[in-house]
Coordinates of C-alpha atoms in Angstrom, one line a residue:
M88 CA 0.3 27.0 3.6
A89 CA 4.0 26.6 3.6
W90 CA 4.4 27.4 -0.1
R91 CA 4.7 30.4 0.5
N92 CA 7.7 31.2 1.9
H93 CA 9.2 29.4 -0.8
S94 CA 6.6 30.7 -4.0
T95 CA 9.8 31.4 -5.6
I96 CA 10.3 27.4 -6.2
T97 CA 8.5 26.3 -9.3
E98 CA 9.9 23.0 -10.0
F99 CA 12.7 20.1 -8.5
I100 CA 15.6 18.3 -10.7
L101 CA 15.6 14.7 -10.7
I102 CA 19.1 13.1 -10.9
G103 CA 17.8 10.2 -12.9
L104 CA 19.7 6.9 -13.1
S105 CA 22.4 7.8 -15.2
D106 CA 24.7 10.9 -17.1
D107 CA 26.3 8.5 -19.5
P108 CA 23.7 8.9 -23.0
Y109 CA 24.7 5.2 -24.1
I110 CA 23.7 3.9 -21.3
E111 CA 20.7 6.1 -20.3
A112 CA 19.6 4.7 -24.1
L113 CA 20.1 0.8 -22.8
L114 CA 18.0 1.6 -19.8
F115 CA 15.4 3.4 -21.7
V116 CA 14.6 -0.1 -23.6
F117 CA 14.9 -2.1 -20.8
F118 CA 12.9 -0.2 -18.9
L119 CA 10.3 -0.1 -21.9
G120 CA 10.4 -3.6 -22.1
I121 CA 9.6 -4.3 -18.4
Y122 CA 6.6 -1.6 -18.9
L123 CA 4.8 -3.3 -21.8
L124 CA 5.5 -6.8 -20.5
T125 CA 4.1 -5.1 -17.1
V126 CA 0.9 -4.0 -19.1
M127 CA 0.5 -6.7 -21.0
G128 CA 0.8 -9.2 -18.0
N129 CA -1.9 -7.1 -15.4
L130 CA -3.9 -6.2 -18.3
M131 CA -4.1 -10.2 -19.5
M132 CA -4.8 -11.3 -15.9
L133 CA -7.9 -8.9 -15.5
L134 CA -9.2 -10.0 -18.7
V135 CA -8.7 -13.7 -18.2
I136 CA -10.1 -13.3 -14.5
R137 CA -13.4 -11.4 -16.2
A138 CA -13.7 -13.8 -19.3
D139 CA -13.2 -16.7 -17.1
S140 CA -16.7 -17.6 -14.6
R141 CA -14.7 -20.1 -13.3
L142 CA -12.3 -17.6 -11.7
H143 CA -15.3 -15.4 -10.1
T144 CA -13.9 -16.3 -6.6
P145 CA -12.8 -14.6 -3.4
M146 CA -9.6 -15.4 -4.3
Y147 CA -9.5 -14.0 -8.1
F148 CA -11.6 -11.0 -7.3
F149 CA -8.5 -9.8 -5.0
L150 CA -6.1 -10.8 -7.3
S151 CA -8.2 -8.5 -10.2
N152 CA -7.9 -5.6 -8.0
L153 CA -4.4 -6.3 -7.2
S154 CA -3.0 -6.5 -11.1
F155 CA -5.4 -3.0 -11.4
M156 CA -3.3 -1.3 -8.4
D157 CA 0.1 -3.1 -10.2
L158 CA -1.2 -1.1 -13.8
C159 CA -1.7 2.2 -12.0
F160 CA 1.9 1.6 -9.6
S161 CA 3.9 1.2 -12.6
S162 CA 2.2 3.9 -14.4
V163 CA 2.6 6.5 -11.8
T164 CA 6.6 6.3 -11.9
V165 CA 7.9 4.0 -15.1
P166 CA 6.7 7.0 -17.9
K167 CA 8.4 9.5 -16.0
L168 CA 11.2 7.5 -16.0
L169 CA 11.3 7.0 -19.7
K170 CA 10.7 10.1 -20.0
D171 CA 13.9 12.1 -18.5
L172 CA 15.5 8.7 -20.0
L173 CA 15.6 10.7 -23.3
S174 CA 15.4 14.0 -22.1
E175 CA 18.7 16.3 -21.5
K176 CA 16.3 18.3 -18.6
R177 CA 15.3 16.4 -15.6
T178 CA 12.9 18.3 -14.1
I179 CA 9.4 18.0 -12.0
S180 CA 7.0 21.0 -11.4
V181 CA 6.4 21.1 -7.6
K182 CA 2.5 20.6 -8.5
G183 CA 3.7 17.3 -10.4
C184 CA 5.9 16.1 -7.3
L185 CA 3.3 16.5 -5.1
T186 CA 0.8 14.9 -7.1
Q187 CA 3.7 12.1 -7.5
V188 CA 4.3 11.4 -3.6
F189 CA -0.1 11.2 -3.6
F190 CA -0.3 8.4 -5.6
V191 CA 3.3 6.8 -4.7
F192 CA 1.6 6.3 -1.3
I193 CA -1.8 5.2 -2.1
T194 CA -1.1 2.8 -5.0
P195 CA 1.3 0.5 -2.8
G196 CA -0.9 1.2 0.3
T197 CA -3.9 0.2 -1.4
E198 CA -1.8 -3.6 -2.3
A199 CA -0.6 -4.1 1.1
F200 CA -4.2 -4.1 2.0
L201 CA -4.8 -6.2 -0.6
L202 CA -2.2 -8.7 -0.1
S203 CA -3.8 -8.8 3.5
A204 CA -7.5 -9.5 2.5
M205 CA -5.3 -12.1 0.2
A206 CA -3.4 -14.1 2.7
Y207 CA -7.1 -13.9 5.0
D208 CA -9.0 -15.3 2.0
R209 CA -6.3 -18.4 2.4
Y210 CA -7.1 -18.4 5.9
A211 CA -10.5 -19.3 5.3
A212 CA -10.6 -21.5 3.1
I213 CA -7.9 -24.1 4.5
C214 CA -8.4 -23.8 8.0
H215 CA -12.3 -23.6 7.9
P216 CA -13.5 -24.8 4.0
L217 CA -17.0 -25.6 5.3
L218 CA -17.7 -21.8 6.5
Y219 CA -15.3 -20.5 3.3
G220 CA -18.8 -19.5 1.6
Q221 CA -20.1 -17.7 4.3
V222 CA -17.0 -16.2 5.8
M223 CA -16.0 -14.4 2.3
S224 CA -19.4 -13.4 1.0
T225 CA -19.6 -11.4 -1.7
Q226 CA -20.7 -8.2 0.1
F227 CA -17.6 -8.8 2.8
C228 CA -14.5 -9.3 -0.2
V229 CA -16.2 -5.3 -1.5
K230 CA -15.8 -4.3 1.7
L231 CA -12.7 -5.0 2.6
V232 CA -11.5 -3.8 -1.3
L233 CA -13.4 -0.4 -0.2
I234 CA -11.7 -0.8 3.0
S235 CA -8.5 -1.3 1.7
W236 CA -8.5 2.0 -1.0
G237 CA -9.7 4.3 2.0
L238 CA -7.1 3.6 4.6
A239 CA -4.6 4.0 1.7
C240 CA -6.4 7.5 0.4
L241 CA -5.9 8.6 4.3
N242 CA -2.2 7.6 4.8
A243 CA -1.6 9.2 1.3
F244 CA -2.8 12.5 2.7
V245 CA -1.4 12.8 5.9
I246 CA 1.7 12.2 3.9
V247 CA 1.2 15.0 1.1
L248 CA 0.4 17.4 4.1
L249 CA 3.8 16.6 5.4
A250 CA 5.6 17.2 1.8
I251 CA 3.4 20.3 1.9
N252 CA 4.3 21.9 4.6
L253 CA 8.1 21.6 4.2
D254 CA 10.3 24.5 3.4
F255 CA 12.9 24.3 0.8
C256 CA 15.6 27.2 -0.1
E257 CA 18.3 27.1 -2.9
A258 CA 18.7 23.1 -3.1
Q259 CA 16.1 22.1 -5.7
T260 CA 17.9 18.9 -7.2
I261 CA 16.7 15.2 -6.2
Q262 CA 18.5 12.5 -5.6
H263 CA 16.2 10.1 -6.8
Y264 CA 14.9 9.2 -10.5
T265 CA 11.3 10.0 -9.1
C266 CA 9.3 12.3 -6.7
E267 CA 9.5 9.9 -3.2
L268 CA 9.0 12.0 0.5
P269 CA 12.1 10.6 1.6
S270 CA 14.2 12.1 -1.2
L271 CA 12.6 15.4 -0.3
F272 CA 13.5 15.8 3.4
P273 CA 16.8 16.3 2.3
L274 CA 16.3 19.3 0.3
S275 CA 14.6 21.1 3.3
C276 CA 15.6 24.1 5.3
S277 CA 13.6 23.8 8.2
D278 CA 13.4 21.3 11.0
I279 CA 12.0 17.9 9.4
S280 CA 12.6 15.5 12.7
I281 CA 9.0 16.1 13.5
S282 CA 7.9 15.0 9.4
V283 CA 10.2 12.1 9.6
D284 CA 8.8 10.7 13.0
I285 CA 5.3 10.9 11.3
L286 CA 6.7 9.4 8.2
I287 CA 8.2 5.9 10.3
C288 CA 5.0 6.3 12.2
S289 CA 3.1 5.7 9.4
T290 CA 5.4 3.0 7.4
L291 CA 5.2 1.3 10.7
L292 CA 1.7 2.0 11.4
H293 CA 0.5 0.9 8.0
G294 CA 3.6 -2.1 7.5
L295 CA 2.9 -3.9 10.4
G296 CA -0.8 -3.0 10.3
T297 CA -1.1 -5.0 6.8
F298 CA 2.1 -7.4 7.6
L299 CA 0.8 -9.0 11.0
P300 CA -2.7 -10.6 9.4
I301 CA -0.6 -12.1 7.2
F302 CA 2.2 -13.6 9.4
F303 CA -1.1 -15.1 11.8
S304 CA -2.6 -16.2 8.9
Y305 CA 0.3 -18.3 7.6
A306 CA 1.0 -19.2 11.0
R307 CA -2.5 -20.8 11.1
I308 CA -2.3 -22.1 7.6
V309 CA 1.1 -23.7 8.1
S310 CA -0.1 -25.0 11.7
T311 CA -3.4 -26.3 9.8
I312 CA -1.2 -28.1 6.5
L313 CA 1.6 -30.1 8.8
S314 CA -2.0 -31.5 10.4
I315 CA -2.6 -33.2 6.9
S316 CA -1.5 -36.9 7.2
S317 CA -0.5 -37.3 3.5
T318 CA 2.4 -35.3 1.5
S319 CA 0.5 -35.2 -1.4
G320 CA -2.3 -33.0 0.2
R321 CA 0.5 -31.0 2.1
S322 CA 1.8 -29.9 -0.9
K323 CA -1.4 -29.3 -3.0
T324 CA -2.5 -26.8 0.1
F325 CA 1.0 -25.1 0.1
S326 CA 1.0 -24.4 -3.3
T327 CA -1.8 -22.7 -3.3
C328 CA 0.0 -20.3 -1.3
S329 CA 3.5 -19.8 -2.0
S330 CA 2.2 -17.5 -5.1
H331 CA 1.3 -15.6 -2.5
L332 CA 3.9 -15.7 0.0
I333 CA 6.7 -14.8 -2.8
A334 CA 4.3 -11.7 -3.9
V335 CA 4.4 -10.9 -0.1
T336 CA 8.0 -10.9 0.6
L337 CA 9.2 -9.1 -2.9
F338 CA 6.7 -5.9 -2.1
F339 CA 7.5 -5.5 1.9
G340 CA 11.0 -6.7 1.4
S341 CA 11.6 -3.6 -0.6
G342 CA 9.1 -1.4 0.6
L343 CA 9.7 -1.7 4.1
I344 CA 13.5 -1.0 3.9
R345 CA 12.9 1.8 1.6
Y346 CA 11.1 3.8 3.9
L347 CA 12.3 2.6 7.6
M348 CA 16.1 3.3 6.8
P349 CA 17.6 7.1 6.3
T350 CA 17.8 8.5 2.8
T351 CA 21.3 8.8 1.8
G352 CA 21.1 9.3 -2.1
S353 CA 22.8 5.9 -3.2
S354 CA 22.5 3.4 -5.4
L355 CA 20.5 1.0 -3.0
D356 CA 17.6 3.9 -2.8
L357 CA 17.3 3.6 -6.2
L358 CA 17.3 0.0 -6.6
L359 CA 15.1 -0.6 -4.0
S360 CA 12.8 1.7 -5.5
L361 CA 12.9 0.2 -8.8
Q362 CA 12.3 -3.2 -7.1
Y363 CA 9.1 -2.4 -5.9
S364 CA 7.6 0.4 -8.3
A365 CA 8.6 -1.7 -11.7
V366 CA 9.8 -4.9 -10.4
T367 CA 7.6 -5.8 -8.2
P368 CA 4.6 -5.5 -10.8
L369 CA 5.9 -7.1 -13.5
L370 CA 6.5 -10.2 -11.8
N371 CA 2.9 -10.5 -10.1
P372 CA 1.1 -11.5 -13.0
L373 CA 4.2 -14.0 -13.8
I374 CA 3.8 -15.7 -10.3
Y375 CA 0.4 -16.0 -10.2
S376 CA 0.4 -17.1 -14.0
L377 CA 3.1 -19.2 -13.7
K378 CA 2.6 -21.2 -10.1
N379 CA -1.2 -21.3 -10.8
K380 CA -2.6 -24.4 -12.7
E381 CA -6.3 -22.2 -12.2
V382 CA -4.9 -19.2 -14.1
K383 CA -2.7 -21.2 -16.6
A384 CA -6.3 -23.1 -17.5
A385 CA -7.9 -20.1 -17.5
V386 CA -5.7 -18.6 -20.0
R387 CA -5.9 -21.3 -22.2
R388 CA -9.9 -21.7 -22.2
T389 CA -9.8 -18.0 -22.8
L390 CA -7.4 -18.3 -25.6
G391 CA -9.0 -21.0 -27.2
K392 CA -12.1 -18.8 -27.0
Y393 CA -10.9 -15.9 -28.9
L394 CA -8.9 -18.2 -31.5
L395 CA -12.7 -20.0 -31.8
S396 CA -14.2 -17.3 -32.8
S397 CA -11.7 -15.8 -34.9
D398 CA -11.2 -18.6 -37.0
R399 CA -15.6 -18.3 -37.5
H400 CA -15.3 -14.9 -38.2
M401 CA -12.3 -15.2 -40.4
V402 CA -15.0 -18.2 -42.5
T403 CA -18.0 -16.0 -42.4
K404 CA -15.6 -13.4 -43.7
T405 CA -14.3 -15.5 -46.6
G406 CA -17.3 -17.0 -47.6
F407 CA -18.9 -13.1 -48.0
L408 CA -15.6 -12.2 -49.9
C409 CA -16.9 -15.2 -52.2
I410 CA -20.5 -14.7 -52.8
S411 CA -19.6 -11.4 -53.1
F412 CA -17.0 -12.3 -56.4
F413 CA -19.4 -15.0 -58.3
V414 CA -22.6 -13.5 -58.1
P415 CA -21.4 -10.6 -60.4
T416 CA -20.3 -13.0 -62.8
F417 CA -23.1 -14.8 -62.6
S418 CA -25.5 -12.0 -63.3
H419 CA -23.1 -10.9 -66.3
T420 CA -23.2 -14.1 -67.7
Q421 CA -27.2 -13.8 -67.8

């Protein structure tokens, strides 16, 4: 392996987001809040979809998988970022860096396929409502999710192989807050032209391969919506797709720009990475809950069941305490 040519390199140095201790403290509080909200929001989506039988449909099956991927994606980068914001020495081992490169690709890669599957689901529901139950069967939905994981894993393995075969000399400072393959290229003292071409081809193939089905699905959806005569019918039909369109725009917009533009280590690189690795996983559950009447109704039903069960538990516990108090007293008076 190429690592034998530079076995003396055991770790990389991450420049992070700032060198000012006060700014780092503010950033720590800010991103800690983002991460906690991300975890709570996506766990809430998983819990609600699992608990409410009315959401046991293909669309919400994909949405639950999307929430799980957002939870994983955020956990790949943000905890390490939080640790570095509190540390004077921001380093990561070579193996840790390669592991992060792998998961930075597999999680958004799977998410891209899931967004594509969700677009096809909306196309089937709006354009072919009578055949929807047959087209989007349980077996077909499970196959789509498994294919999403498999193709994303294959792409991530290719990317990791590119990183493993890079030759690093003395440069060890990564101009980024996390390990991403484009940020490793400037550290290599070997020819990276082939690796850059493979990364671009992989990004285009993966990105366009998942974005084009979304584009064509929504082209047919828009055509169907325009054929609806009533204005209320149009707005109601489009409202079922607006949340997904916002999520697609946020995810693909920042991700494709980050991996197709040359890496400069600028603030724009950092902002784009933060957009799709920290901000988008936070916004997705908000988008799908605030703009979706079914999810909001399911949240109210789930909270209502929880509060009702809590009240019953409290009444039972109170009754037990009262009995425990009065029974010994009665026995003593005898």
